[in-house]
Amino acid sequence: MAKHDEKLWGQHTIPYHKIQKFKLADLNLSLYLSEDEIKLAHHYSSSGAQATTRQDSGENVIWKRWPVSGEVSHIQFDPVLPDRPLLVKPESSLYLWVNFKSKFFVRIPIALKISMIIGNKSTELLDIPIIKLSNTWFGTFQKGEVCYSISSGFGADIEPDKSRPFLAICPLRLKNDSRESLLVDKICMRSEHFSLFQSDSQLWTDELTIIYKGKNETSQISVSGKPPKRISGATLVSKPQKILKKSLYAPSFSSQKDLAGPKVFVDK
Amino acid sequence: MDILLGTDFEKYLTQDYLSLVLRILFWIIIGLPLVHITGKWVKKLSLKNFSAQQSMVFHKIILYTGYVIILFSILNIFGLKIATLLGAAGIVGIAVGFASQTSISNIISGWFLIAEKPFEVEDVITVGSTSGVVLSIDMLSIKLRTFDNKYVRIPNETIIKTEVVNITRFPIRRVDLEIGVAYKENISHVKEVLTCIAKDDPLCLNEPEPSILFARFGNSALEFNFRVWAVKDDWLTLRNSIMEEIKKRFDEEGIEIPFPHVSLYSGSVSKPFPISITNQESP
């Protein structure tokens, strides 16, 4: 029986010699603990019936194993940001006039960091995205990076959603500093620079500011490093993987021209 | 024994002669390993900041420079002047050049390959009918490791003259699949299923978007071109997984993948092929 725990983050006690199951959104997680090793397997519900059958049979599950020395007192679940940038597509076309700045909110999926605790020592086992994310490409055919693809309504305001603890809210400030109006087709959010905060069961990232400088220019990216002003009593739950001291200049917006579809495909 | 220990042997045991031998040995025993160690050290160090190709070039520069220094030093010990050597090398060079035009052509082609950089060490290339991973780009030839683990040497001159396909130059690659379904199938349904397959495969990139083109009315099937994109490292895995998934999903959805077949009609489509049995009289 899968455990759907309301207290998702924090320490969990795992019984020895018994498969303990957890269900977090799409993610089905199985943990098995013995004196010699800890085993972990996961699959996503949306991945189809076959995966579920595999899990239930208990024979064909693909386990990952870690040898342990000492008694594992707890398993720790922590929220972390995904290991790749996120390419966010607005659900409807979004235009920014010249010199216009605006604030939006984007819900971003987070990953689960699993650690084991032996005595006072915590050892990280692995990070798994809680929602099955699809890969996409940001850049041109010659140069770019693999990102996770998500879509967002880019709302001007947002309400915390306790029913979906696997989504963090990212306050995003966009400014068009160029001489032309900007159609926001896709935005690359480099989550490795984000901190993660928790306030009243809702996860928040620090504020991200992206300044668009022009079609052939890189955008100026900065993160506040502090919890958003609108939330109170926030605690830091995850530090950025890469600390951004000042600003970063990197491509952040892309247009249809970068990966011109039909022209590429009809080439024979 | 007397001959060996005689005056002829003793005359070689002079201090000058021993010094000459020691100096030659120094260059061979100390100099050569030192050049190799320095070359390896530079290669290892440069790998941290430069590509495999660049560090290979640095390694070769160190090696060849070291060899030349050792050779000239040894010749110098024998009393040969470098200026005289260079003069002689010019004359010898012309003679050798005529005799080894192919080798010279390969060396010059090698320089062009390094300067033009159509590929680098660790790239996967196809030259003619040979595909493999580039192991090294040397003075006379490039070395490939084919996927069935064969070692292939291709002269630089051949590379310059032949079409070379660099498979791993760009970060993403397209998987092209040709799919045929039975004439009775609904084209929209087939397209819908293929779109779902692309969407569900985690290795298939959302962008560039997968494309499904209705290619032609084939002899036995409606033929589609299904094209999806993957990061170059995932290309083969995606190609394999997506083909398996197509078969599985088509079976689930009852979409028929027809084998090549021919229908024979005589006269009308609705009537069977006429066969009549006639009684033959026995001879």
CSV table of N, CA and C in Angstrom, one decimal, chain A residues 79-166:
chain,number,residue,atom,x,y,z
A,79,PRO,N,13.0,19.0,-0.6
A,79,PRO,CA,12.7,19.6,-1.9
A,79,PRO,C,13.9,20.2,-2.5
A,80,VAL,N,14.2,20.0,-3.8
A,80,VAL,CA,15.3,20.6,-4.5
A,80,VAL,C,14.8,21.0,-5.9
A,81,LEU,N,15.5,22.0,-6.5
A,81,LEU,CA,15.1,22.4,-7.8
A,81,LEU,C,15.6,21.4,-8.8
A,82,PRO,N,15.0,21.3,-10.0
A,82,PRO,CA,15.4,20.4,-11.0
A,82,PRO,C,16.9,20.6,-11.4
A,83,ASP,N,17.5,19.5,-11.9
A,83,ASP,CA,18.9,19.6,-12.2
A,83,ASP,C,19.2,20.2,-13.6
A,84,ARG,N,18.1,20.6,-14.3
A,84,ARG,CA,18.3,21.3,-15.6
A,84,ARG,C,17.5,22.6,-15.6
A,85,PRO,N,17.9,23.5,-16.6
A,85,PRO,CA,17.0,24.7,-16.7
A,85,PRO,C,15.6,24.4,-17.1
A,86,LEU,N,14.7,25.3,-16.8
A,86,LEU,CA,13.3,25.0,-17.2
A,86,LEU,C,12.9,26.0,-18.4
A,87,LEU,N,12.4,25.4,-19.4
A,87,LEU,CA,12.0,26.2,-20.5
A,87,LEU,C,10.4,26.4,-20.4
A,88,VAL,N,10.1,27.6,-20.0
A,88,VAL,CA,8.7,27.9,-19.7
A,88,VAL,C,8.0,28.6,-20.9
A,89,LYS,N,6.9,28.0,-21.3
A,89,LYS,CA,6.1,28.5,-22.4
A,89,LYS,C,4.8,29.1,-21.9
A,90,PRO,N,4.5,30.4,-22.2
A,90,PRO,CA,3.3,30.9,-21.8
A,90,PRO,C,2.1,30.2,-22.4
A,91,GLU,N,1.0,30.0,-21.7
A,91,GLU,CA,-0.2,29.3,-22.3
A,91,GLU,C,-0.8,30.2,-23.3
A,92,SER,N,-0.7,31.5,-23.2
A,92,SER,CA,-1.2,32.4,-24.3
A,92,SER,C,-0.1,33.4,-24.6
A,93,SER,N,-0.2,33.9,-25.8
A,93,SER,CA,0.9,34.8,-26.2
A,93,SER,C,1.1,36.0,-25.2
A,94,LEU,N,2.3,36.3,-25.0
A,94,LEU,CA,2.6,37.4,-24.0
A,94,LEU,C,3.5,38.4,-24.7
A,95,TYR,N,3.0,39.7,-24.7
A,95,TYR,CA,3.8,40.7,-25.4
A,95,TYR,C,4.3,41.7,-24.3
A,96,LEU,N,5.5,42.2,-24.5
A,96,LEU,CA,6.1,43.2,-23.6
A,96,LEU,C,6.5,44.4,-24.5
A,97,TRP,N,5.9,45.6,-24.2
A,97,TRP,CA,6.3,46.8,-24.9
A,97,TRP,C,7.7,47.3,-24.6
A,98,VAL,N,8.2,48.2,-25.3
A,98,VAL,CA,9.5,48.7,-25.1
A,98,VAL,C,9.5,49.5,-23.7
A,99,ASN,N,10.5,49.3,-22.9
A,99,ASN,CA,10.7,49.9,-21.6
A,99,ASN,C,9.6,49.5,-20.6
A,100,PHE,N,8.9,48.4,-20.9
A,100,PHE,CA,7.8,48.0,-20.0
A,100,PHE,C,8.4,46.9,-19.1
A,101,LYS,N,8.0,47.0,-17.8
A,101,LYS,CA,8.4,45.9,-16.9
A,101,LYS,C,7.1,45.4,-16.2
A,102,SER,N,7.1,44.1,-15.9
A,102,SER,CA,6.0,43.5,-15.3
A,102,SER,C,6.4,42.3,-14.4
A,103,LYS,N,5.5,42.0,-13.5
A,103,LYS,CA,5.8,40.9,-12.6
A,103,LYS,C,4.8,39.8,-12.8
A,104,PHE,N,5.3,38.6,-12.9
A,104,PHE,CA,4.5,37.4,-13.1
A,104,PHE,C,4.8,36.4,-12.0
A,105,PHE,N,4.0,35.4,-11.9
A,105,PHE,CA,4.3,34.2,-11.1
A,105,PHE,C,4.2,32.9,-11.9
A,106,VAL,N,5.2,32.1,-11.7
A,106,VAL,CA,5.2,30.8,-12.4
A,106,VAL,C,5.4,29.7,-11.4
A,107,ARG,N,4.5,28.7,-11.6
A,107,ARG,CA,4.7,27.5,-10.7
A,107,ARG,C,5.6,26.5,-11.4
A,108,ILE,N,6.7,26.2,-10.7
A,108,ILE,CA,7.7,25.3,-11.3
A,108,ILE,C,7.8,24.0,-10.5
A,109,PRO,N,7.9,22.8,-11.2
A,109,PRO,CA,8.0,21.6,-10.5
A,109,PRO,C,9.3,21.4,-9.8
A,110,ILE,N,9.3,20.7,-8.7
A,110,ILE,CA,10.5,20.5,-8.0
A,110,ILE,C,10.8,19.0,-7.9
A,111,ALA,N,12.0,18.8,-7.5
A,111,ALA,CA,12.5,17.4,-7.4
A,111,ALA,C,12.6,17.0,-6.0
A,112,LEU,N,12.7,15.7,-5.8
A,112,LEU,CA,12.8,15.1,-4.4
A,112,LEU,C,14.2,14.6,-4.2
A,113,LYS,N,14.8,15.2,-3.1
A,113,LYS,CA,16.2,14.7,-2.8
A,113,LYS,C,16.0,13.7,-1.6
A,114,ILE,N,16.6,12.5,-1.9
A,114,ILE,CA,16.5,11.4,-0.9
A,114,ILE,C,17.8,11.2,-0.2
A,115,SER,N,17.8,11.3,1.1
A,115,SER,CA,19.1,11.1,1.9
A,115,SER,C,18.8,10.0,2.9
A,116,MET,N,19.9,9.3,3.3
A,116,MET,CA,19.7,8.4,4.5
A,116,MET,C,20.5,9.0,5.6
A,117,ILE,N,20.0,8.7,6.8
A,117,ILE,CA,20.6,9.2,8.0
A,117,ILE,C,21.2,8.1,8.8
A,118,ILE,N,22.5,8.1,9.0
A,118,ILE,CA,23.1,7.1,9.9
A,118,ILE,C,23.8,7.8,11.0
A,119,GLY,N,23.3,7.6,12.2
A,119,GLY,CA,23.8,8.4,13.3
A,119,GLY,C,23.4,9.9,13.1
A,120,ASN,N,24.5,10.7,13.1
A,120,ASN,CA,24.2,12.2,12.8
A,120,ASN,C,24.5,12.5,11.4
A,121,LYS,N,25.0,11.5,10.6
A,121,LYS,CA,25.4,11.8,9.3
A,121,LYS,C,24.4,11.6,8.2
A,122,SER,N,24.2,12.6,7.4
A,122,SER,CA,23.2,12.5,6.3
A,122,SER,C,24.0,12.3,5.0
A,123,THR,N,23.6,11.2,4.2
A,123,THR,CA,24.2,10.9,3.0
A,123,THR,C,23.2,11.0,1.9
A,124,GLU,N,23.4,11.8,0.8
A,124,GLU,CA,22.5,12.0,-0.2
A,124,GLU,C,22.5,10.7,-1.1
A,125,LEU,N,21.3,10.2,-1.5
A,125,LEU,CA,21.2,9.0,-2.4
A,125,LEU,C,21.0,9.5,-3.8
A,126,LEU,N,19.9,10.2,-4.0
A,126,LEU,CA,19.6,10.7,-5.4
A,126,LEU,C,18.5,11.8,-5.4
A,127,ASP,N,18.4,12.5,-6.5
A,127,ASP,CA,17.4,13.4,-6.8
A,127,ASP,C,16.5,12.9,-7.9
A,128,ILE,N,15.2,12.9,-7.7
A,128,ILE,CA,14.2,12.5,-8.7
A,128,ILE,C,13.2,13.5,-8.9
A,129,PRO,N,12.9,13.9,-10.2
A,129,PRO,CA,11.8,14.9,-10.4
A,129,PRO,C,10.4,14.2,-9.9
A,130,ILE,N,9.6,15.0,-9.3
A,130,ILE,CA,8.4,14.4,-8.7
A,130,ILE,C,7.3,14.3,-9.8
A,131,ILE,N,7.4,15.2,-10.8
A,131,ILE,CA,6.5,15.1,-11.9
A,131,ILE,C,7.3,14.7,-13.1
A,132,LYS,N,6.8,13.8,-13.9
A,132,LYS,CA,7.6,13.4,-15.1
A,132,LYS,C,7.7,14.5,-16.1
A,133,LEU,N,8.9,15.0,-16.3
A,133,LEU,CA,9.1,16.2,-17.2
A,133,LEU,C,9.6,15.7,-18.5
A,134,SER,N,9.2,16.4,-19.5
A,134,SER,CA,9.7,16.1,-20.9
A,134,SER,C,10.9,17.0,-21.2
A,135,ASN,N,11.8,16.5,-22.0
A,135,ASN,CA,13.0,17.3,-22.4
A,135,ASN,C,12.7,18.1,-23.6
A,136,THR,N,13.4,19.2,-23.7
A,136,THR,CA,13.2,20.1,-24.8
A,136,THR,C,14.6,20.8,-25.1
A,137,TRP,N,14.7,21.4,-26.2
A,137,TRP,CA,16.0,22.1,-26.6
A,137,TRP,C,15.8,23.6,-26.6
A,138,PHE,N,16.7,24.2,-26.0
A,138,PHE,CA,16.7,25.7,-26.0
A,138,PHE,C,18.0,26.2,-26.7
A,139,GLY,N,17.8,26.8,-27.8
A,139,GLY,CA,19.0,27.3,-28.6
A,139,GLY,C,18.8,27.1,-30.1
A,140,THR,N,19.8,27.0,-30.8
A,140,THR,CA,19.8,26.8,-32.2
A,140,THR,C,20.2,25.3,-32.5
A,141,PHE,N,20.2,25.0,-33.8
A,141,PHE,CA,20.6,23.6,-34.2
A,141,PHE,C,22.1,23.4,-33.9
A,142,GLN,N,22.8,24.5,-33.8
A,142,GLN,CA,24.3,24.3,-33.6
A,142,GLN,C,24.7,24.4,-32.1
A,143,LYS,N,23.9,25.1,-31.3
A,143,LYS,CA,24.3,25.4,-30.0
A,143,LYS,C,23.1,25.5,-29.1
A,144,GLY,N,23.2,25.0,-27.9
A,144,GLY,CA,22.0,25.2,-27.0
A,144,GLY,C,22.2,24.3,-25.8
A,145,GLU,N,21.1,24.1,-25.1
A,145,GLU,CA,21.1,23.3,-23.9
A,145,GLU,C,19.8,22.5,-23.7
A,146,VAL,N,19.9,21.3,-23.1
A,146,VAL,CA,18.7,20.6,-22.8
A,146,VAL,C,18.0,21.1,-21.6
A,147,CYS,N,16.7,21.3,-21.7
A,147,CYS,CA,15.9,21.9,-20.6
A,147,CYS,C,14.7,21.0,-20.4
A,148,TYR,N,14.1,21.2,-19.2
A,148,TYR,CA,12.8,20.6,-19.0
A,148,TYR,C,11.7,21.5,-19.5
A,149,SER,N,10.7,21.0,-20.1
A,149,SER,CA,9.7,21.8,-20.7
A,149,SER,C,8.5,21.9,-19.8
A,150,ILE,N,8.0,23.1,-19.5
A,150,ILE,CA,6.8,23.3,-18.8
A,150,ILE,C,6.0,24.5,-19.4
A,151,SER,N,4.7,24.6,-19.1
A,151,SER,CA,4.0,25.7,-19.5
A,151,SER,C,3.4,26.4,-18.3
A,152,SER,N,3.1,27.7,-18.5
A,152,SER,CA,2.6,28.5,-17.3
A,152,SER,C,1.6,29.5,-17.8
A,153,GLY,N,0.7,29.9,-17.0
A,153,GLY,CA,-0.3,30.9,-17.3
A,153,GLY,C,0.3,32.3,-17.1
A,154,PHE,N,1.5,32.5,-16.5
A,154,PHE,CA,2.1,33.7,-16.3
A,154,PHE,C,1.1,34.7,-15.6
A,155,GLY,N,0.5,34.3,-14.5
A,155,GLY,CA,-0.4,35.1,-13.8
A,155,GLY,C,0.2,36.3,-13.1
A,156,ALA,N,-0.5,37.4,-13.0
A,156,ALA,CA,0.1,38.6,-12.3
A,156,ALA,C,0.0,38.4,-10.8
A,157,ASP,N,-0.9,37.5,-10.4
A,157,ASP,CA,-1.0,37.2,-8.9
A,157,ASP,C,-1.2,35.7,-8.8
A,158,ILE,N,-0.9,35.2,-7.6
A,158,ILE,CA,-1.0,33.7,-7.4
A,158,ILE,C,-1.4,33.5,-5.9
A,159,GLU,N,-2.0,32.4,-5.8
A,159,GLU,CA,-2.4,31.9,-4.4
A,159,GLU,C,-1.6,30.7,-4.1
A,160,PRO,N,-1.2,30.5,-2.8
A,160,PRO,CA,-0.5,29.3,-2.4
A,160,PRO,C,-1.5,28.1,-2.6
A,161,ASP,N,-0.9,27.0,-3.0
A,161,ASP,CA,-1.7,25.8,-3.3
A,161,ASP,C,-1.2,24.6,-2.5
A,162,LYS,N,-1.8,24.4,-1.3
A,162,LYS,CA,-1.3,23.3,-0.4
A,162,LYS,C,-1.5,21.9,-1.0
A,163,SER,N,-2.4,21.8,-1.9
A,163,SER,CA,-2.7,20.5,-2.4
A,163,SER,C,-1.6,20.0,-3.4
A,164,ARG,N,-0.8,20.9,-3.8
A,164,ARG,CA,0.3,20.5,-4.7
A,164,ARG,C,1.6,21.0,-4.2
A,165,PRO,N,2.1,20.2,-3.1
A,165,PRO,CA,3.4,20.6,-2.5
A,165,PRO,C,4.6,20.5,-3.3
A,166,PHE,N,4.4,19.8,-4.5
A,166,PHE,CA,5.6,19.6,-5.4
A,166,PHE,C,5.7,20.7,-6.4
